[in-house]
mmCIF file of C-alpha atoms in Angstrom:
data_model
loop_
_atom_site.group_PDB
_atom_site.id
_atom_site.type_symbol
_atom_site.label_atom_id
_atom_site.label_comp_id
_atom_site.label_asym_id
_atom_site.label_seq_id
_atom_site.Cartn_x
_atom_site.Cartn_y
_atom_site.Cartn_z
ATOM 1 C CA MET A 1 16.113 12.667 10.512
ATOM 2 C CA ALA A 2 16.094 16.227 11.797
ATOM 3 C CA GLY A 3 19.834 16.384 11.090
ATOM 4 C CA ILE A 4 19.243 15.657 7.415
ATOM 5 C CA LEU A 5 16.572 18.341 7.138
ATOM 6 C CA ASP A 6 18.813 20.815 8.999
ATOM 7 C CA ALA A 7 21.811 20.083 6.763
ATOM 8 C CA VAL A 8 19.852 20.477 3.539
ATOM 9 C CA GLY A 9 18.288 23.600 5.088
ATOM 10 C CA GLY A 10 21.762 25.121 4.836
ATOM 11 C CA ALA A 11 21.862 24.679 1.063
ATOM 12 C CA LYS A 12 21.883 27.708 -1.223
ATOM 13 C CA LYS A 13 18.705 26.540 -2.954
ATOM 14 C CA ARG A 14 16.908 25.449 0.239
ATOM 15 C CA ASN A 15 13.733 27.304 -0.787
ATOM 16 C CA ASP A 16 13.545 25.092 -3.887
ATOM 17 C CA VAL A 17 13.869 21.809 -1.956
ATOM 18 C CA PHE A 18 10.905 19.484 -1.615
ATOM 19 C CA VAL A 19 10.814 16.666 0.954
ATOM 20 C CA LEU A 20 9.038 13.309 0.907
ATOM 21 C CA ILE A 21 9.306 10.894 3.841
ATOM 22 C CA TRP A 22 8.120 7.339 3.263
ATOM 23 C CA LEU A 23 7.980 4.699 6.007
ATOM 24 C CA MET A 24 8.517 1.195 4.666
ATOM 25 C CA ASN A 25 5.878 -0.330 6.921
ATOM 26 C CA LYS A 26 3.317 2.491 6.842
ATOM 27 C CA GLY A 27 3.643 4.298 3.520
ATOM 28 C CA CYS A 28 3.753 8.036 3.122
ATOM 29 C CA PHE A 29 4.555 9.815 6.404
ATOM 30 C CA GLN A 30 5.301 13.240 4.921
ATOM 31 C CA PRO A 31 3.815 13.975 1.484
ATOM 32 C CA TYR A 32 5.877 16.226 -0.759
ATOM 33 C CA CYS A 33 6.192 19.673 0.779
ATOM 34 C CA LEU A 34 8.696 22.496 0.879
ATOM 35 C CA LEU A 35 11.672 21.837 3.151
ATOM 36 C CA ALA A 36 10.622 24.608 5.549
ATOM 37 C CA ASP A 37 7.257 22.858 6.063
ATOM 38 C CA ALA A 38 8.577 19.312 6.548
ATOM 39 C CA LYS A 39 7.821 17.558 9.799
ATOM 40 C CA THR A 40 10.493 15.440 11.385
ATOM 41 C CA LEU A 41 10.188 11.759 12.028
ATOM 42 C CA ASP A 42 9.625 11.053 15.709
ATOM 43 C CA ARG A 43 9.476 7.943 17.900
ATOM 44 C CA ALA A 44 5.702 7.802 17.639
ATOM 45 C CA ALA A 45 5.901 7.399 13.856
ATOM 46 C CA TYR A 46 9.003 5.212 13.729
ATOM 47 C CA ASN A 47 8.461 1.807 15.299
ATOM 48 C CA PRO A 48 11.351 -0.599 14.646
ATOM 49 C CA ASN A 49 9.391 -3.595 15.968
ATOM 50 C CA GLU A 50 7.167 -4.021 12.940
ATOM 51 C CA GLU A 51 7.546 -5.749 9.602
ATOM 52 C CA THR A 52 9.948 -4.422 6.974
ATOM 53 C CA PRO A 53 8.578 -4.506 3.434
ATOM 54 C CA LEU A 54 11.906 -3.100 2.199
ATOM 55 C CA PHE A 55 11.438 -3.954 -1.480
ATOM 56 C CA LYS A 56 7.755 -3.044 -1.661
ATOM 57 C CA GLY A 57 8.266 0.187 0.297
ATOM 58 C CA SER A 58 11.300 1.161 -1.780
ATOM 59 C CA LYS A 59 9.401 0.477 -5.000
ATOM 60 C CA HIS A 60 6.526 2.739 -3.913
ATOM 61 C CA PHE A 61 8.836 5.428 -2.527
ATOM 62 C CA LEU A 62 11.051 5.603 -5.624
ATOM 63 C CA GLY A 63 8.013 5.368 -7.900
ATOM 64 C CA THR A 64 6.604 8.423 -6.123
ATOM 65 C CA VAL A 65 9.906 10.259 -6.682
ATOM 66 C CA VAL A 66 9.781 9.394 -10.401
ATOM 67 C CA THR A 67 6.173 10.593 -10.666
ATOM 68 C CA LYS A 68 6.921 13.934 -8.962
ATOM 69 C CA THR A 69 10.041 14.398 -11.102
ATOM 70 C CA LYS A 70 7.944 13.934 -14.248
ATOM 71 C CA GLU A 71 5.393 16.484 -13.009
ATOM 72 C CA PHE A 72 8.131 19.102 -12.609
ATOM 73 C CA GLU A 73 9.800 18.233 -15.913
ATOM 74 C CA ASP A 74 6.475 18.374 -17.758
ATOM 75 C CA ALA A 75 6.062 21.905 -16.348
ATOM 76 C CA GLY A 76 9.513 22.835 -17.687
ATOM 77 C CA THR A 77 11.271 22.810 -14.308
ATOM 78 C CA PRO A 78 14.671 21.095 -14.132
ATOM 79 C CA VAL A 79 14.840 18.547 -11.315
ATOM 80 C CA ARG A 80 17.554 16.764 -9.345
ATOM 81 C CA THR A 81 16.595 14.277 -6.647
ATOM 82 C CA ILE A 82 18.410 12.822 -3.663
ATOM 83 C CA SER A 83 16.785 9.725 -2.169
ATOM 84 C CA LEU A 84 17.774 7.741 0.900
ATOM 85 C CA VAL A 85 16.511 4.206 1.449
ATOM 86 C CA PHE A 86 17.095 3.568 5.149
ATOM 87 C CA SER A 87 16.423 0.275 6.891
ATOM 88 C CA ASP A 88 17.094 -1.336 10.236
ATOM 89 C CA GLY A 89 16.091 -4.781 8.989
ATOM 90 C CA GLY A 90 16.038 -6.969 5.942
ATOM 91 C CA ASP A 91 12.978 -7.444 3.799
ATOM 92 C CA ASN A 92 10.391 -9.679 5.423
ATOM 93 C CA ALA A 93 7.048 -8.439 4.139
ATOM 94 C CA SER A 94 7.144 -7.390 0.470
ATOM 95 C CA GLY A 95 4.978 -10.180 -0.880
ATOM 96 C CA ARG A 96 5.711 -10.645 -4.561
ATOM 97 C CA VAL A 97 7.904 -7.554 -4.887
ATOM 98 C CA ARG A 98 11.580 -8.517 -5.148
ATOM 99 C CA SER A 99 14.881 -6.653 -5.107
ATOM 100 C CA GLY A 100 15.017 -6.886 -8.910
ATOM 101 C CA ASP A 101 11.789 -4.899 -9.178
ATOM 102 C CA VAL A 102 13.449 -2.085 -7.248
ATOM 103 C CA ALA A 103 16.675 -2.469 -9.275
ATOM 104 C CA SER A 104 14.725 -1.833 -12.466
ATOM 105 C CA ILE A 105 13.425 1.487 -11.115
ATOM 106 C CA VAL A 106 16.837 2.463 -9.700
ATOM 107 C CA SER A 107 18.514 1.665 -13.025
ATOM 108 C CA ASP A 108 16.037 3.841 -14.939
ATOM 109 C CA MET A 109 16.482 6.689 -12.462
ATOM 110 C CA LEU A 110 20.283 6.577 -12.484
ATOM 111 C CA ARG A 111 20.393 6.415 -16.283
ATOM 112 C CA ARG A 112 18.710 9.833 -16.369
ATOM 113 C CA GLU A 113 21.639 11.317 -14.383
ATOM 114 C CA ASN A 114 19.424 13.595 -12.289
ATOM 115 C CA HIS A 115 18.842 11.185 -9.398
ATOM 116 C CA LEU A 116 21.073 10.120 -6.521
ATOM 117 C CA ILE A 117 19.931 7.075 -4.582
ATOM 118 C CA PHE A 118 21.597 6.070 -1.322
ATOM 119 C CA GLY A 119 21.103 2.938 0.766
ATOM 120 C CA PHE A 120 21.749 3.048 4.519
ATOM 121 C CA GLY A 121 21.365 -0.040 6.667
ATOM 122 C CA VAL A 122 21.709 -0.422 10.417
ATOM 123 C CA GLU A 123 23.142 -3.837 11.256
ATOM 124 C CA ASP A 124 20.562 -6.235 12.603
ATOM 125 C CA GLY A 125 22.861 -9.245 12.935
ATOM 126 C CA VAL A 126 21.158 -10.991 10.030
ATOM 127 C CA THR A 127 20.980 -8.785 6.938
ATOM 128 C CA ASP A 128 23.899 -8.217 4.572
ATOM 129 C CA PHE A 129 22.852 -4.684 3.649
ATOM 130 C CA LYS A 130 25.650 -4.220 1.125
ATOM 131 C CA GLN A 131 24.337 -7.235 -0.781
ATOM 132 C CA VAL A 132 20.661 -6.301 -0.376
ATOM 133 C CA PHE A 133 21.120 -2.697 -1.530
ATOM 134 C CA SER A 134 23.387 -3.844 -4.349
ATOM 135 C CA GLU A 135 20.663 -6.271 -5.501
ATOM 136 C CA MET A 136 18.281 -3.302 -5.391
ATOM 137 C CA GLY A 137 20.546 -1.583 -7.940
ATOM 138 C CA ILE A 138 22.148 0.945 -5.618
ATOM 139 C CA PRO A 139 25.824 1.445 -6.538
ATOM 140 C CA ASP A 140 28.348 0.304 -3.904
ATOM 141 C CA GLU A 141 29.686 3.815 -3.268
ATOM 142 C CA PHE A 142 26.149 4.883 -2.323
ATOM 143 C CA ILE A 143 25.706 2.141 0.280
ATOM 144 C CA MET A 144 26.521 2.634 3.929
ATOM 145 C CA VAL A 145 26.127 0.192 6.796
ATOM 146 C CA SER A 146 26.293 1.207 10.429
ATOM 147 C CA SER A 147 26.383 -0.668 13.684
ATOM 148 C CA GLY A 148 23.333 -0.262 15.892
ATOM 149 C CA ASP A 149 25.233 2.082 18.220
ATOM 150 C CA SER A 150 23.247 5.339 18.352
ATOM 151 C CA LYS A 151 26.364 7.538 18.174
ATOM 152 C CA GLU A 152 27.571 5.641 15.106
ATOM 153 C CA VAL A 153 24.165 5.906 13.422
ATOM 154 C CA ARG A 154 24.081 9.683 14.058
ATOM 155 C CA ARG A 155 27.639 10.046 12.738
ATOM 156 C CA ARG A 156 26.735 8.143 9.569
ATOM 157 C CA PHE A 157 23.484 10.092 9.116
ATOM 158 C CA ASN A 158 25.580 13.227 9.380
ATOM 159 C CA LEU A 159 27.793 11.934 6.565
ATOM 160 C CA PHE A 160 24.716 11.391 4.401
ATOM 161 C CA SER A 161 23.390 14.825 5.393
ATOM 162 C CA GLN A 162 26.599 16.462 4.248
ATOM 163 C CA SER A 163 26.495 14.545 0.958
ATOM 164 C CA ALA A 164 22.878 15.643 0.426
ATOM 165 C CA LYS A 165 23.713 19.257 1.287
ATOM 166 C CA THR A 166 26.660 19.264 -1.112
ATOM 167 C CA ALA A 167 24.590 17.699 -3.904
ATOM 168 C CA SER A 168 21.786 20.224 -3.405
ATOM 169 C CA GLN A 169 24.045 23.267 -3.908
ATOM 170 C CA ASN A 170 24.200 23.308 -7.716
ATOM 171 C CA ALA A 171 24.601 21.084 -10.776
ATOM 172 C CA ALA A 172 28.396 20.845 -10.427
ATOM 173 C CA SER A 173 28.148 19.785 -6.783
ATOM 174 C CA PHE A 174 25.428 17.282 -7.663
ATOM 175 C CA SER A 175 27.722 15.755 -10.297
ATOM 176 C CA LYS A 176 30.608 15.611 -7.846
ATOM 177 C CA VAL A 177 28.555 13.622 -5.330
ATOM 178 C CA ALA A 178 27.202 11.442 -8.181
ATOM 179 C CA MET A 179 30.769 10.450 -9.003
ATOM 180 C CA GLY A 180 31.756 9.603 -5.441
ATOM 181 C CA GLY A 181 28.773 8.678 -3.296
ATOM 182 C CA PHE A 182 28.763 8.969 0.489
ATOM 183 C CA GLY A 183 31.219 11.448 1.883
ATOM 184 C CA ASN A 184 32.277 13.028 -1.411
ATOM 185 C CA ASN A 185 32.269 16.537 -0.027
ATOM 186 C CA PRO A 186 34.548 19.502 -0.596
#
C-alpha cells in the first residue's frame, strides 16, 4: 500500500491527488484526504482472516468515488479517478449484493471516460479472480492476478503503482493507460 502512495507521490500533480482507502470487511479506513495526509494500511487494519464482502464493499467504495467525483464536477473542477479493487479472497459475505450490481456502477463510470478501475486478486486456491472481476464489469486488461508469494504480490503492486503514477500525470497519460490497462507505461 505504501508503495502505491509513494509512486503516485512522484506524479507532477501530486498536490491535487486525493486518496480514499476502503476495506471490504470494515468500510472506510481512510476517508478522502490529500495524498500527503494519507495514512498507510498496516497489519493492524488489514486482517486477511475475516469475511470478504467483495461485491458489497466494491459497490460502496465505487459509489463513494462517484459521489466525490460529482462534488468536484459540480464545483467546476475536472476530475479523473484511479480505483483499485484488491482482494485476497472471493466474495463470501455480500448478502443480496451481486457482481452485476457492481458491474452496473463500473459500466456507468467507464462510460464517462474519466475513471480507471483495476481489479487485483491474490490467488486463494478457490477464486477465479479473472472471472469474478470480469463479472464485476472490470475490463480484462485491468485485471491482474498474483500468486500468494509476497515478492510476487509486491512486484504486481509495483506494476499497478506505475500505471497509477503514469495515469495521474496528465490527460494524455490517463488516456494512454485507459487504452492499455496494467503496465501500459512509457
